[in-house]
CSV table of C-alpha atoms and ligand atoms in Angstrom, one decimal:
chain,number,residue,atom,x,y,z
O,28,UNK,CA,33.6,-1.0,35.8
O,29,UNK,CA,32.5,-1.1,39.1
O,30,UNK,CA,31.4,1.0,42.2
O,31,UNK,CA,31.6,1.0,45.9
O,32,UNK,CA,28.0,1.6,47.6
O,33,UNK,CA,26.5,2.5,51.3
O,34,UNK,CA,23.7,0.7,52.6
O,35,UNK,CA,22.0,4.2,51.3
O,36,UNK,CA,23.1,4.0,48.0
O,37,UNK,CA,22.6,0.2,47.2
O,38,UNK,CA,18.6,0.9,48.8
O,39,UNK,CA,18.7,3.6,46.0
O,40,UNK,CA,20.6,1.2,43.0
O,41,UNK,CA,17.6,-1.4,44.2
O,42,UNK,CA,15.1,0.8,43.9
O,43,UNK,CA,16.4,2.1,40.5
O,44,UNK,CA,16.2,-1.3,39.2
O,45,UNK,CA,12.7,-1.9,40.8
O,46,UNK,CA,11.5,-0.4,37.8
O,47,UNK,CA,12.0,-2.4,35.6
O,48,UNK,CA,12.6,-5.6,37.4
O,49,UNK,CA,11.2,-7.7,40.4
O,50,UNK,CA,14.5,-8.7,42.4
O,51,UNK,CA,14.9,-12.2,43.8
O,52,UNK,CA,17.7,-12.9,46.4
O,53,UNK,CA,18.3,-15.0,50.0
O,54,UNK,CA,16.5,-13.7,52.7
O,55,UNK,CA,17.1,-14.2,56.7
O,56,UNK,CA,13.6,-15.8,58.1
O,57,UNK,CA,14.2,-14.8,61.6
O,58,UNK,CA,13.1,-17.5,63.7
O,59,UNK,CA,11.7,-19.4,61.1
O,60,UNK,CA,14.2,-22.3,60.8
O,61,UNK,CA,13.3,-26.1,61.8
O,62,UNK,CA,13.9,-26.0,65.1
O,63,UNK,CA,12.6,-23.5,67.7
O,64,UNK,CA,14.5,-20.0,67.4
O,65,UNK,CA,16.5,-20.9,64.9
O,66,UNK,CA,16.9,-18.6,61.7
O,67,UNK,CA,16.4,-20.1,57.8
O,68,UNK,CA,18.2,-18.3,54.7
O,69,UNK,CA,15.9,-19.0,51.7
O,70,UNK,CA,14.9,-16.6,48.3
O,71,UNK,CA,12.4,-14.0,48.0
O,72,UNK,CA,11.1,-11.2,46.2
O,73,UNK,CA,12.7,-8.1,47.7
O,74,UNK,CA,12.7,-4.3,47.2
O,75,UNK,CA,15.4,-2.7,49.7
O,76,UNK,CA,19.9,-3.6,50.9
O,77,UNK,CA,18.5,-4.4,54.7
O,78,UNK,CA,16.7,-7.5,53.4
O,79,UNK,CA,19.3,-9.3,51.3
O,80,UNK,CA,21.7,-11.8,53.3
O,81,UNK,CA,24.7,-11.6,51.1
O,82,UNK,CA,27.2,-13.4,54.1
O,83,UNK,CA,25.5,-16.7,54.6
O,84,UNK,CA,24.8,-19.7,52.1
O,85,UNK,CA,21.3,-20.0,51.7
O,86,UNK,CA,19.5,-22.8,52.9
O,87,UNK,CA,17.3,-23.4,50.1
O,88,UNK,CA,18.4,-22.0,46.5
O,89,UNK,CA,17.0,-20.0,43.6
O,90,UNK,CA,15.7,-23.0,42.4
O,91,UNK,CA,12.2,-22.3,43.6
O,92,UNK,CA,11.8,-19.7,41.2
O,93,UNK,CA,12.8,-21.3,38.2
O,94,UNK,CA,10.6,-25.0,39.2
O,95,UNK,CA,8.7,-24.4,41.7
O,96,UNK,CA,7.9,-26.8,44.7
O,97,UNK,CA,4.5,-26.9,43.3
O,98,UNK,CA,3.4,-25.4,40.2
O,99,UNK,CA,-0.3,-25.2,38.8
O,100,UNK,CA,0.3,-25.7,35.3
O,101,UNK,CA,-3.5,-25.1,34.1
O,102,UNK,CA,-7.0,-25.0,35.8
O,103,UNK,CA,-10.1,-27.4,33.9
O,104,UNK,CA,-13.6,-27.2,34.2
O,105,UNK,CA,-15.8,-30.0,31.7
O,106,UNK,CA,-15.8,-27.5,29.0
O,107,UNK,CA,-12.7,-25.2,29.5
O,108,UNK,CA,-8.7,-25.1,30.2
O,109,UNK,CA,-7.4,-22.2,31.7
O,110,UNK,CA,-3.4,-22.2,31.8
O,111,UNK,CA,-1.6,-20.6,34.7
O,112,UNK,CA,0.3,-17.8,34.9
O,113,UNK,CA,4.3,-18.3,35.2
O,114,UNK,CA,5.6,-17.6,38.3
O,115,UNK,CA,4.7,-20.2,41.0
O,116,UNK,CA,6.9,-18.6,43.9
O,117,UNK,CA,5.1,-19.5,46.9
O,118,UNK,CA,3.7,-16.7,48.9
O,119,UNK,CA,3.9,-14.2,46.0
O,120,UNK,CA,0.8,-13.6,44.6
O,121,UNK,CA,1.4,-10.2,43.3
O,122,UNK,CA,4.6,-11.3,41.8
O,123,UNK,CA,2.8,-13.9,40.4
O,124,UNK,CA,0.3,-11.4,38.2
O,125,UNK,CA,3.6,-8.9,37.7
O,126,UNK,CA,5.3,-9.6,34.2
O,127,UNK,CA,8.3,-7.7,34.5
O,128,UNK,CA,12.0,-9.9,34.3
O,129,UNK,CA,13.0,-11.1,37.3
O,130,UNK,CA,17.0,-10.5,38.2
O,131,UNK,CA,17.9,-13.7,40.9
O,132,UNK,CA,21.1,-13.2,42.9
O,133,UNK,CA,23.1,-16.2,43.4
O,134,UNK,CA,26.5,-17.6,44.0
O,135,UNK,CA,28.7,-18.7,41.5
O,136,UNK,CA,27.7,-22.4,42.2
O,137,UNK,CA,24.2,-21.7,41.9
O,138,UNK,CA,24.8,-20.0,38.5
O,139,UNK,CA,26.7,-23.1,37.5
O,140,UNK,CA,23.7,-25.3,38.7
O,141,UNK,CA,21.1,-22.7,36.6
O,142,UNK,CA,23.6,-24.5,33.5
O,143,UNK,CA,22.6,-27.8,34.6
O,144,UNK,CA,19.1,-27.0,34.8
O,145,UNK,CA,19.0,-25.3,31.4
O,146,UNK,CA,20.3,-29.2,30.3
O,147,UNK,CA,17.6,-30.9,32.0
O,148,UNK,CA,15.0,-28.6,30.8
O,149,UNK,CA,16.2,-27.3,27.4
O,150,UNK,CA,19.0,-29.5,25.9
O,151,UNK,CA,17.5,-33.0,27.1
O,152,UNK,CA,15.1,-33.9,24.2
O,153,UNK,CA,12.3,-31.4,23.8
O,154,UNK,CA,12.0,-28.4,25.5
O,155,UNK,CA,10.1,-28.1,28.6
O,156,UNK,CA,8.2,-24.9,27.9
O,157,UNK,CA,6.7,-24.1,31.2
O,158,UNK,CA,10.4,-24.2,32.4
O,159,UNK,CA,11.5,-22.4,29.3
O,160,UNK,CA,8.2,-19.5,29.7
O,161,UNK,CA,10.1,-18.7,33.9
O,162,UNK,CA,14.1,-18.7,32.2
O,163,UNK,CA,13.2,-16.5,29.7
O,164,UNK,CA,12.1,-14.2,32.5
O,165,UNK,CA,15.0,-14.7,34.3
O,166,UNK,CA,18.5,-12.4,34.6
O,167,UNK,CA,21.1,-12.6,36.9
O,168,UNK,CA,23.5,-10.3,40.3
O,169,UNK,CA,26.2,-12.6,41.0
O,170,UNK,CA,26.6,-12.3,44.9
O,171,UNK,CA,30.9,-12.6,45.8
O,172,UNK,CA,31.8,-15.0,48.0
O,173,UNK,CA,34.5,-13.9,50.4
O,174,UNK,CA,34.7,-16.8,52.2
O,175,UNK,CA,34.0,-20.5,51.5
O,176,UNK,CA,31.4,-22.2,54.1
O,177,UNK,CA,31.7,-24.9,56.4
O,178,UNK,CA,30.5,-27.8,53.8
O,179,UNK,CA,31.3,-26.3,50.4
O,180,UNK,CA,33.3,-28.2,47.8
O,181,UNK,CA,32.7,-26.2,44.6
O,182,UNK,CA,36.8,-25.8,44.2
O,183,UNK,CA,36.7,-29.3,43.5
O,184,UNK,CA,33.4,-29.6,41.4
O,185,UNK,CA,35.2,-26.5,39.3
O,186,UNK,CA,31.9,-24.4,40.4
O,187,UNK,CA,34.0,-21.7,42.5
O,188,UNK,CA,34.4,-18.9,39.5
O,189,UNK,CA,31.3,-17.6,37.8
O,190,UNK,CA,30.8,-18.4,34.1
O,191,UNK,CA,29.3,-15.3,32.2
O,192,UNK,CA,25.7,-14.4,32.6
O,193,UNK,CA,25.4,-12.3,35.2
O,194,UNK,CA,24.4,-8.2,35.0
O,195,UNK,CA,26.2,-6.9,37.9
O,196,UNK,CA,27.9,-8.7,41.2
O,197,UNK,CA,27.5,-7.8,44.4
O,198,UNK,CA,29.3,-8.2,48.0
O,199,UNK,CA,29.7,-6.5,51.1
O,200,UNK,CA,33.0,-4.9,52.3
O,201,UNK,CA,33.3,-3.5,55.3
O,202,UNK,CA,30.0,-1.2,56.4
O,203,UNK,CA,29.3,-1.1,52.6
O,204,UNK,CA,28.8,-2.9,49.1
O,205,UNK,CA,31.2,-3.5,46.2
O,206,UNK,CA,29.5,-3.8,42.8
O,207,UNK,CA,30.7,-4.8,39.3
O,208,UNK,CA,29.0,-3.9,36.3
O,209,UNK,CA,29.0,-6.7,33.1
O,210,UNK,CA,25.9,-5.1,31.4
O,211,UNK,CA,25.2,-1.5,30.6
O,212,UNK,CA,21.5,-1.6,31.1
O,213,UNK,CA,22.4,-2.0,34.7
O,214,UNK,CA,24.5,0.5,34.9
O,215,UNK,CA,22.9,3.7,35.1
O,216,UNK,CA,21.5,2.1,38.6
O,217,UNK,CA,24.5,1.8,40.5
O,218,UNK,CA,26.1,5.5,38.9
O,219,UNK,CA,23.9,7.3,40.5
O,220,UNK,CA,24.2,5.8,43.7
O,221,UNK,CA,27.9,4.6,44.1
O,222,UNK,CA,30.1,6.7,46.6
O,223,UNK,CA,33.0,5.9,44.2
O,224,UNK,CA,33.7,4.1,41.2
O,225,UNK,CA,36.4,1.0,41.4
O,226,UNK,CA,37.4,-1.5,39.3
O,227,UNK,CA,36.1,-4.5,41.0
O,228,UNK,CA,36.3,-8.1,40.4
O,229,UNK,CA,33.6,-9.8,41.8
O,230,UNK,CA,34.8,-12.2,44.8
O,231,UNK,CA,35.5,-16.0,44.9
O,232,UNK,CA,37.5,-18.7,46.5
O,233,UNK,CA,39.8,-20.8,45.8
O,234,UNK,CA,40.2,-23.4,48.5
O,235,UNK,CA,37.6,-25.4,50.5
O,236,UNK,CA,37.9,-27.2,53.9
O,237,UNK,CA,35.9,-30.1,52.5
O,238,UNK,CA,37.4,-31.8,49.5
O,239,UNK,CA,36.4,-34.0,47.2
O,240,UNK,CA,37.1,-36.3,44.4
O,241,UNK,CA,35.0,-38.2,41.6
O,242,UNK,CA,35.3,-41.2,40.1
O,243,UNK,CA,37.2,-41.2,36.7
O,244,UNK,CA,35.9,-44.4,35.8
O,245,UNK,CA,32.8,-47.0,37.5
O,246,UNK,CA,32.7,-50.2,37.3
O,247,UNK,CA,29.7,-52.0,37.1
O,248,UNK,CA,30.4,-54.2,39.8
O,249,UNK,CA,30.0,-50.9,42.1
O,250,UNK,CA,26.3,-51.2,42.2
O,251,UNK,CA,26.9,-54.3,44.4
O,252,UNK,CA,29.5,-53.0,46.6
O,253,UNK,CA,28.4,-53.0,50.3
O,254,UNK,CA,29.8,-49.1,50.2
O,255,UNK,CA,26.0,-48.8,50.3
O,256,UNK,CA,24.8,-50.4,52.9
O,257,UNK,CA,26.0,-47.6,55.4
O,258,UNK,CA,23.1,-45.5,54.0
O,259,UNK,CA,20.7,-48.2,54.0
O,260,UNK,CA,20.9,-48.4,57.5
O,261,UNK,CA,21.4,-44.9,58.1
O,262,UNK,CA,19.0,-42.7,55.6
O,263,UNK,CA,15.4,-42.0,56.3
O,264,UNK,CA,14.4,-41.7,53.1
O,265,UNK,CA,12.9,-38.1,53.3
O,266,UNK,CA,14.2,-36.2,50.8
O,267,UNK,CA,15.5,-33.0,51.8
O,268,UNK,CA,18.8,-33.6,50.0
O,269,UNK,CA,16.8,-33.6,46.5
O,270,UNK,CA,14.9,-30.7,47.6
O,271,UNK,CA,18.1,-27.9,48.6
O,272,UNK,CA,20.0,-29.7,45.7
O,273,UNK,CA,20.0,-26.8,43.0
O,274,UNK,CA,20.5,-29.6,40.5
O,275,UNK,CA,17.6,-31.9,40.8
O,276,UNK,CA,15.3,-31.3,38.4
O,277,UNK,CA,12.7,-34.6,38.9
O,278,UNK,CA,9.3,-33.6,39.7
O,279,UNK,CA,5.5,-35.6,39.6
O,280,UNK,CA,2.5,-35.0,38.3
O,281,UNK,CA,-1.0,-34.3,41.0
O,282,UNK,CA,-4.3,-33.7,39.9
O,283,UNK,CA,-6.2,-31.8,42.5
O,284,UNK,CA,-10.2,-32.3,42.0
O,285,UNK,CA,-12.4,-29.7,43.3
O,286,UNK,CA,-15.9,-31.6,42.6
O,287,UNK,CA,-16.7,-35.5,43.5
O,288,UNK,CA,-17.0,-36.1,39.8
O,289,UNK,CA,-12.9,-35.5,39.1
O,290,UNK,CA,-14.3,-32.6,36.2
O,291,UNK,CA,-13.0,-29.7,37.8
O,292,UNK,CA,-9.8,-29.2,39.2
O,293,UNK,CA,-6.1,-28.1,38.3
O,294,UNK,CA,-2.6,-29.6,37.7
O,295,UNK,CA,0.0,-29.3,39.4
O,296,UNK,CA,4.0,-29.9,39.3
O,297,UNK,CA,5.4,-30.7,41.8
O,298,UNK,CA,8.9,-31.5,43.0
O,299,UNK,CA,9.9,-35.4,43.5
O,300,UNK,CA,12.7,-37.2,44.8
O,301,UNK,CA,14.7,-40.1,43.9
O,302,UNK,CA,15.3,-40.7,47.6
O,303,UNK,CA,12.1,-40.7,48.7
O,304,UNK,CA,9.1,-43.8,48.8
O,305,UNK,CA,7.0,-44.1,45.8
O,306,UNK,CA,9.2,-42.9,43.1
O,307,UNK,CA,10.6,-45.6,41.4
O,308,UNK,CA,6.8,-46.9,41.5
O,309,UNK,CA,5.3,-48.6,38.2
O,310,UNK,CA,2.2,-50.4,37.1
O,311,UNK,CA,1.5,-53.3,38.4
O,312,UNK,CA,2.8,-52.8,41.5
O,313,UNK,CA,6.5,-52.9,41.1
O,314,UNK,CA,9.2,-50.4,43.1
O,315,UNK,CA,12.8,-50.4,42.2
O,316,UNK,CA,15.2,-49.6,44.9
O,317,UNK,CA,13.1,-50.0,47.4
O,318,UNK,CA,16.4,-49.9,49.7
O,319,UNK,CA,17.7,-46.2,50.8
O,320,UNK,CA,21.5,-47.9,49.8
O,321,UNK,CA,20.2,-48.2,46.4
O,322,UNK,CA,18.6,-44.8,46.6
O,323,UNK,CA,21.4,-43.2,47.9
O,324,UNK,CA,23.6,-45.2,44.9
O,325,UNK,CA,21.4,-43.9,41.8
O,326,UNK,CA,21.3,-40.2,43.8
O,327,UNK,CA,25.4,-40.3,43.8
O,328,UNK,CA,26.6,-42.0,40.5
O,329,UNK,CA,23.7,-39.6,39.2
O,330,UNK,CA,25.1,-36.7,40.3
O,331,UNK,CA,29.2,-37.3,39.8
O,332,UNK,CA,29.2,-39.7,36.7
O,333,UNK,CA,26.0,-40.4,35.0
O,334,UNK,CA,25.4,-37.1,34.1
O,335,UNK,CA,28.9,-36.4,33.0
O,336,UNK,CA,28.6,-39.6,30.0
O,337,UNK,CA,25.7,-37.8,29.0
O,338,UNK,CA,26.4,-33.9,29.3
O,339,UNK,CA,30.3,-34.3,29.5
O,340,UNK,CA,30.4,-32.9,33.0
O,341,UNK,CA,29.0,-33.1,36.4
O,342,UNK,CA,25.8,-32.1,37.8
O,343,UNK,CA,27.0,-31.7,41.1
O,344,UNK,CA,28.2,-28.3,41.7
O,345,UNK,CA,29.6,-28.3,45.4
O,346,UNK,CA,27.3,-26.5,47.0
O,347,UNK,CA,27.0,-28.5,50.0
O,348,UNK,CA,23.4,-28.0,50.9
O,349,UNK,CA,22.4,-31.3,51.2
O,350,UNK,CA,24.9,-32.2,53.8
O,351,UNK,CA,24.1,-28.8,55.7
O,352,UNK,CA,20.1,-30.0,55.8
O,353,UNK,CA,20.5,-34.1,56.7
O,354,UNK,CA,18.7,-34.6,59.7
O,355,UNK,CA,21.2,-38.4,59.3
O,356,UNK,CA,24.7,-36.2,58.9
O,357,UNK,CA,24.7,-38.4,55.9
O,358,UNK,CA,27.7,-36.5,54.3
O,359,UNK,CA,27.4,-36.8,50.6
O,360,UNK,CA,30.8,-35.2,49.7
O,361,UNK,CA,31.6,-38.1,52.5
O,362,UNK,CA,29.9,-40.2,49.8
O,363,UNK,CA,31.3,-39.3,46.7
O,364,UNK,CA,34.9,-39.8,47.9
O,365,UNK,CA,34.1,-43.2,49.4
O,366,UNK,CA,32.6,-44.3,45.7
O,367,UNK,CA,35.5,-42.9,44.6
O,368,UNK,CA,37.9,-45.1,46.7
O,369,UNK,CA,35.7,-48.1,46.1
O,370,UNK,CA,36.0,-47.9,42.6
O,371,UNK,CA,39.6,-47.1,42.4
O,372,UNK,CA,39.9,-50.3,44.8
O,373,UNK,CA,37.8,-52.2,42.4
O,374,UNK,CA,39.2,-51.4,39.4
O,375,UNK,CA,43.1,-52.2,40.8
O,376,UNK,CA,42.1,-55.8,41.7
O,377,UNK,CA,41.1,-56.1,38.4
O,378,UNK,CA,44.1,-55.4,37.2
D,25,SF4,S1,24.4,-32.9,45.3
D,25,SF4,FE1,24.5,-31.6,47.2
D,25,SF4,S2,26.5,-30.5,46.9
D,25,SF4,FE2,25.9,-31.2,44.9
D,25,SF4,S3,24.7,-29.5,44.0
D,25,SF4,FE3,23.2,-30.9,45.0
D,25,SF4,S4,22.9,-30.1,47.1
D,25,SF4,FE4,24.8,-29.1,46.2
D,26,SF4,S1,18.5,-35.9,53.6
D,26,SF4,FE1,19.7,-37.5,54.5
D,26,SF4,S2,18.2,-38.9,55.4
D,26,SF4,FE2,17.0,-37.6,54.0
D,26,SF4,S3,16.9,-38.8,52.1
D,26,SF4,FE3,18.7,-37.4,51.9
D,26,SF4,S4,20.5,-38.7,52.7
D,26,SF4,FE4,18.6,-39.7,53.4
């Protein structure tokens, strides 16, 4: 079942579902980008169809709902432990206190990538249950894509149709919406406010510009391949390709002390990086991959064949964010399809 909607109508489907849900989808920052005048697309909590950006890729992803880019876990005193309450979205303090389910619209990539984070979080060992107390939370609006954008590869990561999960899509047509219904608890919002009811498959595509392919097999002799010393000379080390990546799910520990004596203070969790200094740091003073090649090679083989022996498919899902937000142009669909051809190259002269 599904509907076509006005801007009038979709305010009044929003509102509906207000009631009984915050709603958390990208957002245009005007002028808020990293360089002077320059827009940023990134999630939060909205009430009303003029504020959702449902026609460009977000810059930053859901992700910051579900693990926050810092999280107090719990507050300490000498005597006491407070815990913290569950939703760490920055800037939302009254969302914060509110305990009603949150429904996050997302692409079809992204709702892969919430699969991958489940993994990390829930099917890796025990579960994480601060990440577990925000997903329970947690429903989904698929948003349609009707066109691919300029760096997406999700065709080839097999991340371009949705898997089930979602309540309702949504996507603009013309001066208007088009809305599918997979859950009838949804429903009743978008009757009363649809101009006419269609049958609607939500929107997706089937071919990217960029295209990529994985490795089908590694060898270990690809750790020493000098593939990776392009990126050693190239990367800065900063990060921001772990921080957009919908996928990465490392973070780090910081106690914050609000008295001299360390005795009262919080916890927080908050995002890492594999790319960035002081993560592979241990006792004793010892730092693996101290090189941004090396970084670069764990980040990679992470995402497009370590996870896959493990899981039995990729982590990456194609989304293309981290090549959009590389202040290098470090391309890491580029990347992946040189391992690729390395390996392949590799393996045939060991034939
Ligand atoms: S590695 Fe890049 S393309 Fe893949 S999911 Fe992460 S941000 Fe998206
Ligand atoms: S965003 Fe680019 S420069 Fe920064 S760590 Fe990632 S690959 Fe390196």
């Amino acid at each position: 079942m599904g509907y076509v909607l006005k801007r009038e109508g979709l305010d009044g489907a929003l509102a509906a579902l207000s009631k009984d849900y915050l709603l958390y989808a990208p957002v245009r920052k005007v002028g808020e980008g990293r360089f002077t005048d320059v827009d940023v697309v990134r999630y939060d909590f909205v009430t009303s169809a003029s504020e959702l950006e449902l026609d460009a890729k977000s810059d930053y992803s859901f992700k910051e709902l579900l693990t926050p880019l810092s999280k107090t876990l719990f507050y300490f005193t000498e005597d006491e432990v407070h815990e913290a309450g569950d939703l760490g979205a920055p800037g939302a303090p009254a969302q914060a206190a509110d305990d009603r389910p949150v429904i996050v619209f997302l692409r079809a990539c992204d709702l892969h990538a919430v699969r991958r984070l489940d993994q990390m979080y829930l099917g890796n060992g025990p579960t994480d249950t601060f990440y577990a107390r925000i997903r329970d939370r947690v429903r989904f609006a698929l948003i349609g894509c009707t066109q691919s954008f300029a760096s997406c590869f999700c065709v080839d990561m097999g991340a371009n149709v949705a898997p089930e999960g979602w309540l309702f899509s949504l996507e603009t047509s013309g001066d208007g919406y088009l809305c599918a219904v997979a859950d009838d608890s949804v429903k009743a919002a978008f009757a009363g406010a649809a101009t006419a009811e269609k049958d609607v498959e939500p929107a997706h595509v089937t071919e990217n510009e960029v295209r990529v392919r994985t490795p089908q097999s590694v060898p270990t002799s690809i750790y020493k391949d000098p593939l990776w010393d392009e990126y050693t000379n190239r990367c800065i080390r900063c990060g921001r390709c772990n921080i957009v990546c919908p996928t990465c799910t490392c973070f780090t520990m910081q106690d914050v002390f609000y008295t001299d004596n360390g005795r009262v203070g919080e916890r927080r969790r908050v995002q890492a990086s594999c790319m960035i200094d002081g993560y592979t740091n241990v006792a004793g003073g010892g730092q693996y991959r101290k090189a941004a090649g090396e970084r670069m090679r764990f980040k990679v083989l992470h995402k497009v064949w370590d996870f896959r022996q493990r899981f039995g498919y990729d982590m990456c899902v194609g989304c293309g964010r981290c090549d959009d937000v590389c202040p290098e142009y470090i391309s890491f669909a580029a990347c992946v399809n040189k391992l690729t051809d390395a390996c392949e190259r590799e393996e045939a002269q060991d034939e």
